[in-house]
Tab-separated table of C-alpha atoms in Angstrom:
chain	number	residue	atom	x	y	z
S	607	UNK	CA	-38.906	15.776	-0.300
S	608	UNK	CA	-35.882	15.989	-2.559
S	609	UNK	CA	-33.875	19.157	-2.464
S	610	UNK	CA	-33.020	21.101	-5.593
S	611	UNK	CA	-29.264	20.814	-6.000
S	612	UNK	CA	-28.959	23.312	-8.824
S	613	UNK	CA	-25.172	23.219	-9.005
S	614	UNK	CA	-24.444	19.675	-7.877
S	615	UNK	CA	-26.833	17.897	-10.247
S	616	UNK	CA	-25.158	19.097	-13.483
S	617	UNK	CA	-21.666	18.697	-12.019
S	618	UNK	CA	-22.230	15.101	-10.898
S	619	UNK	CA	-24.091	14.234	-14.095
S	620	UNK	CA	-21.382	15.733	-16.301
S	621	UNK	CA	-18.664	13.931	-14.366
S	622	UNK	CA	-20.525	10.617	-14.602
S	623	UNK	CA	-21.145	11.133	-18.315
S	624	UNK	CA	-17.500	11.873	-19.124
S	625	UNK	CA	-16.390	8.866	-17.089
S	626	UNK	CA	-18.955	6.662	-18.824
S	627	UNK	CA	-17.721	7.834	-22.239
S	628	UNK	CA	-14.159	6.963	-21.188
S	629	UNK	CA	-15.354	3.500	-20.196
S	630	UNK	CA	-17.067	2.894	-23.527
S	631	UNK	CA	-13.927	3.999	-25.379
S	632	UNK	CA	-11.870	1.635	-23.221
S	633	UNK	CA	-14.275	-1.219	-24.008
S	634	UNK	CA	-13.819	-0.657	-27.743
S	635	UNK	CA	-10.036	-0.673	-27.328
S	636	UNK	CA	-10.232	-3.832	-25.218
S	637	UNK	CA	-12.135	-5.579	-28.001
S	638	UNK	CA	-9.884	-4.310	-30.790
S	639	UNK	CA	-6.412	-4.640	-29.262
S	640	UNK	CA	-4.364	-7.241	-27.437
S	641	UNK	CA	-4.196	-5.169	-24.252
S	642	UNK	CA	-7.391	-6.604	-22.828
S	643	UNK	CA	-6.307	-6.458	-19.189
S	644	UNK	CA	-5.339	-2.799	-19.462
S	645	UNK	CA	-8.385	-1.535	-21.311
S	646	UNK	CA	-10.785	-4.032	-19.787
S	647	UNK	CA	-9.861	-2.905	-16.283
S	648	UNK	CA	-10.120	0.743	-17.389
S	649	UNK	CA	-13.628	-0.027	-18.643
S	650	UNK	CA	-14.632	-1.483	-15.271
S	651	UNK	CA	-12.967	1.433	-13.460
S	652	UNK	CA	-14.859	3.977	-15.529
S	653	UNK	CA	-18.255	2.286	-15.285
S	654	UNK	CA	-17.835	1.815	-11.537
S	655	UNK	CA	-16.743	5.425	-11.043
S	656	UNK	CA	-19.721	6.642	-13.078
S	657	UNK	CA	-22.138	4.534	-11.032
S	658	UNK	CA	-20.493	5.790	-7.838
S	659	UNK	CA	-21.044	9.395	-8.899
S	660	UNK	CA	-24.716	8.835	-9.724
S	661	UNK	CA	-25.313	6.879	-6.510
S	662	UNK	CA	-23.643	9.657	-4.526
S	663	UNK	CA	-25.872	12.251	-6.160
S	664	UNK	CA	-29.018	10.246	-5.382
S	665	UNK	CA	-27.791	9.646	-1.821
S	666	UNK	CA	-27.136	13.281	-0.940
S	667	UNK	CA	-30.367	14.434	-2.634
S	668	UNK	CA	-32.638	12.270	-0.525
S	669	UNK	CA	-34.053	13.397	2.794
S	670	UNK	CA	-35.539	9.961	3.496
S	671	UNK	CA	-33.314	7.724	5.644
S	672	UNK	CA	-34.389	4.437	4.006
S	673	UNK	CA	-33.793	5.792	0.509
S	674	UNK	CA	-30.458	7.273	1.556
S	675	UNK	CA	-29.274	3.919	2.949
S	676	UNK	CA	-30.305	2.211	-0.302
S	677	UNK	CA	-28.163	4.545	-2.402
S	678	UNK	CA	-25.336	4.475	0.138
S	679	UNK	CA	-25.333	0.700	-0.193
S	680	UNK	CA	-24.932	0.959	-3.965
S	681	UNK	CA	-22.201	3.557	-3.511
S	682	UNK	CA	-20.389	1.283	-1.046
S	683	UNK	CA	-20.634	-1.669	-3.448
S	684	UNK	CA	-18.662	0.328	-5.999
S	685	UNK	CA	-15.604	0.632	-3.746
S	686	UNK	CA	-14.358	-3.000	-3.696
S	687	UNK	CA	-15.138	-3.332	-7.402
S	688	UNK	CA	-13.176	-0.163	-8.131
S	689	UNK	CA	-10.204	-1.284	-6.044
S	690	UNK	CA	-10.068	-4.680	-7.794
S	691	UNK	CA	-10.180	-3.098	-11.244
S	692	UNK	CA	-7.547	-0.560	-10.199
S	693	UNK	CA	-5.253	-3.388	-9.121
S	694	UNK	CA	-5.583	-5.083	-12.535
S	695	UNK	CA	-5.007	-1.733	-14.248
S	696	UNK	CA	-1.868	-1.025	-12.226
S	697	UNK	CA	-0.497	-4.507	-12.818
S	698	UNK	CA	-1.041	-4.145	-16.568
S	699	UNK	CA	1.089	-0.969	-16.571
S	700	UNK	CA	3.657	-2.663	-14.356
S	701	UNK	CA	3.808	-5.521	-16.900
S	702	UNK	CA	2.683	-8.071	-14.317
S	703	UNK	CA	-0.187	-10.538	-14.319
S	704	UNK	CA	-3.302	-10.123	-12.205
S	705	UNK	CA	-3.265	-13.924	-11.836
S	706	UNK	CA	-0.396	-13.688	-9.346
S	707	UNK	CA	-1.368	-15.221	-5.980
S	708	UNK	CA	-1.109	-11.921	-4.080
S	709	UNK	CA	-3.231	-10.151	-6.669
S	710	UNK	CA	-5.859	-12.885	-6.572
S	711	UNK	CA	-5.894	-12.627	-2.792
S	712	UNK	CA	-6.659	-8.899	-2.949
S	713	UNK	CA	-9.303	-9.444	-5.620
S	714	UNK	CA	-10.870	-12.244	-3.574
S	715	UNK	CA	-10.867	-9.975	-0.521
S	716	UNK	CA	-12.795	-7.326	-2.442
S	717	UNK	CA	-15.194	-9.838	-3.989
S	718	UNK	CA	-16.031	-11.015	-0.464
S	719	UNK	CA	-16.809	-7.441	0.572
S	720	UNK	CA	-18.911	-6.877	-2.536
S	721	UNK	CA	-20.844	-10.086	-1.925
S	722	UNK	CA	-21.422	-9.171	1.710
S	723	UNK	CA	-22.608	-5.684	0.813
S	724	UNK	CA	-25.053	-7.013	-1.783
S	725	UNK	CA	-26.491	-9.487	0.725
S	726	UNK	CA	-27.356	-6.959	3.430
S	727	UNK	CA	-29.465	-3.814	3.667
S	728	UNK	CA	-26.861	-1.978	5.740
S	729	UNK	CA	-23.625	-1.024	3.941
S	730	UNK	CA	-20.470	-2.549	5.415
S	731	UNK	CA	-19.215	0.961	6.142
S	732	UNK	CA	-21.472	1.215	9.197
S	733	UNK	CA	-22.331	-1.095	12.088
S	734	UNK	CA	-25.421	1.052	12.637
S	735	UNK	CA	-26.944	4.169	11.117
S	736	UNK	CA	-28.778	6.451	13.507
S	737	UNK	CA	-29.874	9.542	11.603
S	738	UNK	CA	-29.893	11.565	8.415
S	739	UNK	CA	-28.322	14.984	8.855
S	740	UNK	CA	-28.948	18.030	6.630
S	741	UNK	CA	-25.857	20.049	5.699
S	742	UNK	CA	-26.048	23.541	4.236
S	743	UNK	CA	-23.285	24.082	1.700
S	744	UNK	CA	-21.472	27.386	1.387
S	745	UNK	CA	-23.266	28.365	-1.830
S	746	UNK	CA	-26.724	27.806	-0.344
S	747	UNK	CA	-27.636	24.260	-1.365
S	748	UNK	CA	-28.567	21.599	1.170
S	749	UNK	CA	-27.535	17.942	1.150
S	750	UNK	CA	-28.246	15.064	3.530
S	751	UNK	CA	-25.757	12.502	4.818
S	752	UNK	CA	-26.147	9.668	7.297
S	753	UNK	CA	-24.599	9.499	10.727
S	754	UNK	CA	-23.742	6.307	12.561
S	755	UNK	CA	-20.994	4.052	13.874
S	756	UNK	CA	-18.257	3.121	11.395
S	757	UNK	CA	-17.872	-0.661	11.306
S	758	UNK	CA	-14.668	-2.600	11.871
S	759	UNK	CA	-15.246	-4.219	8.458
S	760	UNK	CA	-14.808	-0.870	6.789
S	761	UNK	CA	-11.741	-0.044	8.887
S	762	UNK	CA	-10.106	-3.258	7.638
S	763	UNK	CA	-11.074	-2.528	4.034
S	764	UNK	CA	-9.780	1.045	4.291
S	765	UNK	CA	-6.431	-0.116	5.673
S	766	UNK	CA	-6.068	-2.559	2.772
S	767	UNK	CA	-6.949	0.231	0.320
S	768	UNK	CA	-4.403	2.599	1.882
S	769	UNK	CA	-1.737	-0.095	1.782
S	770	UNK	CA	-2.555	-0.839	-1.845
S	771	UNK	CA	-2.181	2.807	-2.864
S	772	UNK	CA	1.162	3.085	-1.068
S	773	UNK	CA	2.306	-0.095	-2.833
S	774	UNK	CA	1.145	1.315	-6.159
S	775	UNK	CA	3.058	4.571	-5.720
S	776	UNK	CA	6.257	2.780	-4.691
S	777	UNK	CA	5.951	0.233	-7.522
S	778	UNK	CA	5.550	2.869	-10.229
S	779	UNK	CA	8.433	4.869	-8.795
S	780	UNK	CA	10.686	1.829	-8.792
S	781	UNK	CA	9.802	0.750	-12.327
S	782	UNK	CA	9.550	4.030	-14.205
S	783	UNK	CA	11.659	6.616	-12.369
S	784	UNK	CA	14.559	6.198	-14.825
S	785	UNK	CA	12.873	5.034	-18.050
S	786	UNK	CA	9.717	7.189	-17.922
S	787	UNK	CA	9.905	9.624	-14.988
S	788	UNK	CA	6.827	11.565	-16.130
S	789	UNK	CA	4.778	8.388	-16.031
S	790	UNK	CA	6.133	7.633	-12.565
S	791	UNK	CA	5.188	11.110	-11.339
S	792	UNK	CA	1.740	10.806	-12.931
S	793	UNK	CA	0.869	7.531	-11.240
S	794	UNK	CA	2.352	8.604	-7.918
S	795	UNK	CA	0.249	11.780	-8.046
S	796	UNK	CA	-2.787	9.680	-8.929
S	797	UNK	CA	-2.191	7.385	-5.935
S	798	UNK	CA	-1.726	10.370	-3.630
S	799	UNK	CA	-4.961	11.924	-4.919
S	800	UNK	CA	-6.886	8.707	-4.305
S	801	UNK	CA	-5.283	8.384	-0.861
S	802	UNK	CA	-6.376	11.895	0.118
S	803	UNK	CA	-9.842	11.340	-1.360
S	804	UNK	CA	-10.235	8.147	0.679
S	805	UNK	CA	-9.124	9.960	3.843
S	806	UNK	CA	-11.641	12.718	3.131
S	807	UNK	CA	-14.411	10.126	2.768
S	808	UNK	CA	-13.414	8.393	5.992
S	809	UNK	CA	-13.488	11.688	7.873
S	810	UNK	CA	-17.014	12.300	6.566
S	811	UNK	CA	-18.130	8.830	7.684
S	812	UNK	CA	-16.771	9.500	11.176
S	813	UNK	CA	-18.471	12.896	11.314
S	814	UNK	CA	-15.198	14.809	11.572
S	815	UNK	CA	-16.044	17.101	8.649
S	816	UNK	CA	-19.324	18.347	7.180
S	817	UNK	CA	-19.125	17.576	3.472
S	818	UNK	CA	-19.960	14.895	0.908
């Protein structure tokens, strides 16, 4: 049976709704302005983030292992799509083209992961999933997360993602630290936040912390 997540349901839904609204606004700007790479990538980022939030909510609500794996697979599919769109978004702000060979290589890498994840029932984050574990949150609600062995495929993807975020922070610092220091600090803080969020997720996958 599904658990009643009285606090988490509105929080996740509100977050997904705000992100979706941002994406729709970005789509309108992409269609009406010449900055199609910037706003188009922001649209994809927002839609992917919204889908990730909803998939996460469905995943942690379920106490059925098969259903949980299904939603975890959708959640995992969002990650390479998000990283690719984030790369295009960063490059647009850095006044560089996403058609550069290195950028296309990273995008191709993520497309391969997305294709693999869509072609299998088990998300690339795990080599095997053994159980579904209930976790009681501090305010009394209960969620369920899977436990299993983290796959080497995900380790490789995570290392690429970490490297990308470090590159992004250094690139924005180099380009904007004199002309627009506030923008440099903003993007560096954003990269650090994503870096810490990714580390938090990896620690959950490895069972080092009890969270979601």
